[in-house]
Amino acid sequence: MKCIICDSENTAKSIEHIVPESFGNKKYLMERSAICDNCNSRFSKFESKALSNSIFAVERARLAVPTKKGKNVKGKIGKFNVEGDKEFRKQHITLKGLEQKDLKNYGPERGTHQIRFESFDKSEVATSRFLLMLGIESIYTSKNEIYEKYDFSELKDYLTNKSNKDWGFITNQKNPLLFKNVTQGKMNKYLRSINCELKYNDEYETFISFQIRRCWNDN
Ligand SMILES: [Zn+2]
């Protein structure tokens, strides 16, 4: 079978999870060989960066989502080390590397501070690649007619590092109602059970946008 990203003929050994296992997904998978082992290992590099060195690390720790190996989340964002609770209690995050000057706006009535995380470092590039990968894989798997309709070569070049241009990945929602579910039926129900919705919008004919809403297990 041909890899959907790099077009190489392959007999991949590994199975690609469209939504990462670290978000609780065990069922929404790529067909074996749809993604070659080369692409898969390239993806896993930016995926683990996106999951451990971006805001996803904080959210996974906050919601006590276990890692693929069943351990508590560990991540690093800027100078902070983020760690989820070992007993998987929600809302328990350990932050190491905090200094007095990182604490802002003390609220005496609740005893709370705000902490400022560094942002827009290179982990955001990993996050952008990760979200776009999720988009193209879910479109290929669940909406193949859409995958056939568009030319995804620019996106594929971006995902295979052929192009070094950074892509933006967050936008305000202009028309939330125009987004349609990528998945259908059983898979829709399953993804909703792990708090994940994958949507697409193809109203503009020349490009397609993806929307990913909360993708982790917080039962
Ligand atoms: Zn490939």
Short mmCIF file of C-alpha atoms and ligand atoms in Angstrom, two decimals:
data_model
loop_
_atom_site.label_atom_id
_atom_site.label_comp_id
_atom_site.label_asym_id
_atom_site.label_seq_id
_atom_site.Cartn_x
_atom_site.Cartn_y
_atom_site.Cartn_z
CA MET A 1 0.00 0.00 0.00
CA LYS A 2 1.10 3.58 -0.63
CA CYS A 3 1.74 5.83 2.34
CA ILE A 4 -0.84 8.62 2.27
CA ILE A 5 1.74 11.23 3.24
CA CYS A 6 4.95 10.41 1.33
CA ASP A 7 3.58 8.07 -1.38
CA SER A 8 6.18 5.39 -0.72
CA GLU A 9 5.16 1.76 -1.16
CA ASN A 10 5.37 0.15 2.23
CA THR A 11 4.40 -2.67 4.50
CA ALA A 12 4.27 -0.84 7.77
CA LYS A 13 4.58 -2.82 10.96
CA SER A 14 3.13 -0.26 13.30
CA ILE A 15 -0.42 0.98 13.52
CA GLU A 16 -1.06 4.69 13.64
CA HIS A 17 -3.53 5.97 16.23
CA ILE A 18 -5.29 8.94 14.66
CA VAL A 19 -6.07 10.48 18.02
CA PRO A 20 -3.09 9.62 20.26
CA GLU A 21 -3.43 6.86 22.82
CA SER A 22 -2.25 9.44 25.34
CA PHE A 23 -5.64 11.11 24.94
CA GLY A 24 -7.40 7.84 25.72
CA ASN A 25 -8.00 6.65 22.14
CA LYS A 26 -7.79 2.91 21.53
CA LYS A 27 -10.20 2.50 18.63
CA TYR A 28 -9.78 5.23 16.03
CA LEU A 29 -6.89 3.82 14.03
CA MET A 30 -5.38 4.04 10.56
CA GLU A 31 -5.49 1.04 8.31
CA ARG A 32 -2.12 -0.71 8.57
CA SER A 33 0.31 0.57 5.87
CA ALA A 34 -1.70 3.74 5.27
CA ILE A 35 1.16 5.52 7.05
CA CYS A 36 4.65 4.12 6.47
CA ASP A 37 6.99 3.43 9.39
CA ASN A 38 9.20 6.33 8.31
CA CYS A 39 6.41 8.87 8.47
CA ASN A 40 5.11 7.26 11.64
CA SER A 41 8.42 7.73 13.43
CA ARG A 42 8.74 11.27 12.06
CA PHE A 43 5.24 12.00 13.39
CA SER A 44 5.90 10.49 16.78
CA LYS A 45 8.73 12.99 17.30
CA PHE A 46 6.58 16.08 16.88
CA GLU A 47 3.61 14.37 18.49
CA SER A 48 5.47 13.68 21.72
CA LYS A 49 6.82 17.24 21.65
CA ALA A 50 3.31 18.61 21.17
CA LEU A 51 1.92 16.44 23.96
CA SER A 52 4.75 17.10 26.44
CA ASN A 53 6.02 20.60 25.69
CA SER A 54 2.88 22.56 25.04
CA ILE A 55 -0.33 23.45 26.82
CA PHE A 56 -1.45 19.84 26.16
CA ALA A 57 0.97 18.72 28.89
CA VAL A 58 -0.76 20.95 31.44
CA GLU A 59 -4.22 19.80 30.39
CA ARG A 60 -3.27 16.12 30.37
CA ALA A 61 -1.77 16.55 33.85
CA ARG A 62 -4.75 18.54 35.10
CA LEU A 63 -7.20 15.89 33.92
CA ALA A 64 -4.93 13.06 35.08
CA VAL A 65 -4.91 11.31 31.71
CA PRO A 66 -2.44 8.39 31.94
CA THR A 67 0.32 8.12 29.35
CA LYS A 68 0.40 5.27 26.84
CA LYS A 69 2.36 3.26 29.41
CA GLY A 70 -0.15 4.01 32.14
CA LYS A 71 2.08 6.48 33.98
CA ASN A 72 1.42 10.02 35.16
CA VAL A 73 2.11 12.81 32.66
CA LYS A 74 5.50 14.49 32.67
CA GLY A 75 6.27 17.46 30.51
CA LYS A 76 8.38 20.55 30.21
CA ILE A 77 7.16 23.92 29.03
CA GLY A 78 9.80 26.61 28.83
CA LYS A 79 11.56 26.47 32.18
CA PHE A 80 8.73 24.70 34.03
CA ASN A 81 8.60 20.97 34.64
CA VAL A 82 5.00 19.84 34.69
CA GLU A 83 3.94 16.62 36.38
CA GLY A 84 0.54 14.99 36.81
CA ASP A 85 -0.44 13.29 40.04
CA LYS A 86 0.96 9.78 40.60
CA GLU A 87 -2.39 8.66 42.02
CA PHE A 88 -4.20 10.19 39.06
CA ARG A 89 -6.15 12.73 41.04
CA LYS A 90 -7.53 15.44 38.79
CA GLN A 91 -6.56 19.10 39.24
CA HIS A 92 -3.31 18.07 40.94
CA ILE A 93 -0.35 19.42 39.01
CA THR A 94 3.20 19.73 40.25
CA LEU A 95 5.17 22.56 38.69
CA LYS A 96 8.89 22.69 39.24
CA GLY A 97 11.07 25.65 38.34
CA LEU A 98 8.65 28.28 39.61
CA GLU A 99 10.10 31.54 40.90
CA GLN A 100 8.41 34.29 42.84
CA LYS A 101 8.39 36.51 39.77
CA ASP A 102 6.34 33.98 37.80
CA LEU A 103 3.40 34.42 40.17
CA LYS A 104 1.10 37.26 39.21
CA ASN A 105 -2.19 38.76 40.35
CA TYR A 106 -2.58 37.22 43.79
CA GLY A 107 -6.28 36.77 44.61
CA PRO A 108 -6.46 36.82 48.45
CA GLU A 109 -10.09 35.69 48.59
CA ARG A 110 -9.30 32.39 46.88
CA GLY A 111 -5.59 32.22 47.64
CA THR A 112 -4.74 31.93 43.95
CA HIS A 113 -2.02 33.21 41.65
CA GLN A 114 -1.72 33.32 37.92
CA ILE A 115 1.29 31.70 36.35
CA ARG A 116 2.57 32.88 33.04
CA PHE A 117 3.82 30.21 30.68
CA GLU A 118 6.13 31.03 27.86
CA SER A 119 4.41 30.59 24.56
CA PHE A 120 5.08 30.67 20.85
CA ASP A 121 8.37 28.92 21.14
CA LYS A 122 9.12 26.04 18.78
CA SER A 123 6.79 23.65 20.61
CA GLU A 124 3.95 25.47 18.86
CA VAL A 125 5.30 24.28 15.52
CA ALA A 126 5.12 20.71 16.81
CA THR A 127 1.55 21.37 17.95
CA SER A 128 0.61 22.76 14.56
CA ARG A 129 2.06 19.70 12.77
CA PHE A 130 0.34 17.38 15.22
CA LEU A 131 -3.10 18.95 14.75
CA LEU A 132 -2.79 19.00 10.98
CA MET A 133 -1.69 15.36 10.97
CA LEU A 134 -4.79 14.51 12.98
CA GLY A 135 -6.83 16.38 10.38
CA ILE A 136 -5.49 14.65 7.31
CA GLU A 137 -5.53 11.18 8.87
CA SER A 138 -9.11 11.52 10.05
CA ILE A 139 -10.24 12.88 6.67
CA TYR A 140 -8.52 10.00 4.86
CA THR A 141 -10.04 7.42 7.19
CA SER A 142 -13.57 8.73 7.54
CA LYS A 143 -14.20 11.07 4.64
CA ASN A 144 -12.20 9.63 1.80
CA GLU A 145 -14.27 11.51 -0.79
CA ILE A 146 -12.99 14.77 0.73
CA TYR A 147 -9.45 13.42 0.81
CA GLU A 148 -9.75 12.61 -2.92
CA LYS A 149 -11.23 15.99 -3.74
CA TYR A 150 -8.43 18.22 -2.45
CA ASP A 151 -4.78 18.48 -3.23
CA PHE A 152 -3.05 18.05 0.09
CA SER A 153 0.49 18.24 -1.30
CA GLU A 154 1.36 21.46 0.52
CA LEU A 155 0.23 19.93 3.80
CA LYS A 156 2.09 16.69 3.07
CA ASP A 157 5.29 18.65 2.38
CA TYR A 158 4.80 20.44 5.66
CA LEU A 159 4.32 17.16 7.54
CA THR A 160 7.36 15.54 5.94
CA ASN A 161 9.54 18.60 6.63
CA LYS A 162 10.07 19.28 2.93
CA SER A 163 8.82 22.76 3.60
CA ASN A 164 10.08 24.79 6.53
CA LYS A 165 7.42 27.43 6.43
CA ASP A 166 5.55 27.52 9.76
CA TRP A 167 1.79 27.16 9.61
CA GLY A 168 -0.61 28.88 11.93
CA PHE A 169 -3.06 26.58 13.62
CA ILE A 170 -5.43 28.50 15.81
CA THR A 171 -8.08 30.80 14.50
CA ASN A 172 -11.25 32.27 15.84
CA GLN A 173 -14.38 30.40 14.94
CA LYS A 174 -16.25 32.41 12.38
CA ASN A 175 -18.94 29.90 11.56
CA PRO A 176 -19.00 27.06 14.05
CA LEU A 177 -22.21 25.76 12.51
CA LEU A 178 -20.52 25.16 9.17
CA PHE A 179 -18.20 22.57 10.64
CA LYS A 180 -19.29 19.00 10.03
CA ASN A 181 -18.21 15.89 11.86
CA VAL A 182 -15.39 13.98 10.22
CA THR A 183 -16.38 10.73 11.86
CA GLN A 184 -19.77 9.12 11.73
CA GLY A 185 -21.92 6.64 13.60
CA LYS A 186 -20.12 4.37 16.01
CA MET A 187 -16.82 6.21 15.78
CA ASN A 188 -18.53 9.51 16.54
CA LYS A 189 -19.97 8.04 19.69
CA TYR A 190 -16.67 6.53 20.66
CA LEU A 191 -14.70 9.74 20.19
CA ARG A 192 -17.30 11.67 22.13
CA SER A 193 -16.87 9.23 24.99
CA ILE A 194 -13.23 10.33 25.26
CA ASN A 195 -14.25 13.96 24.81
CA CYS A 196 -12.98 14.43 21.32
CA GLU A 197 -14.66 15.85 18.25
CA LEU A 198 -13.00 16.12 14.87
CA LYS A 199 -14.67 18.42 12.39
CA TYR A 200 -14.06 19.86 8.98
CA ASN A 201 -15.35 22.73 6.91
CA ASP A 202 -15.10 22.77 3.14
CA GLU A 203 -17.35 25.68 2.27
CA TYR A 204 -14.58 27.52 0.41
CA GLU A 205 -13.80 24.96 -2.32
CA THR A 206 -10.12 25.98 -2.45
CA PHE A 207 -9.22 24.97 1.05
CA ILE A 208 -10.44 22.88 3.91
CA SER A 209 -10.24 23.75 7.60
CA PHE A 210 -10.17 21.33 10.48
CA GLN A 211 -11.51 21.77 13.94
CA ILE A 212 -10.53 19.65 16.86
CA ARG A 213 -12.45 20.05 20.04
CA ARG A 214 -11.10 18.77 23.35
CA CYS A 215 -9.34 15.57 22.75
CA TRP A 216 -8.78 13.87 26.03
CA ASN A 217 -10.42 11.67 28.54
CA ASP A 218 -11.78 13.45 31.59
CA ASN A 219 -14.35 10.93 32.82
ZN ZN B 1 5.32 7.83 4.50
#
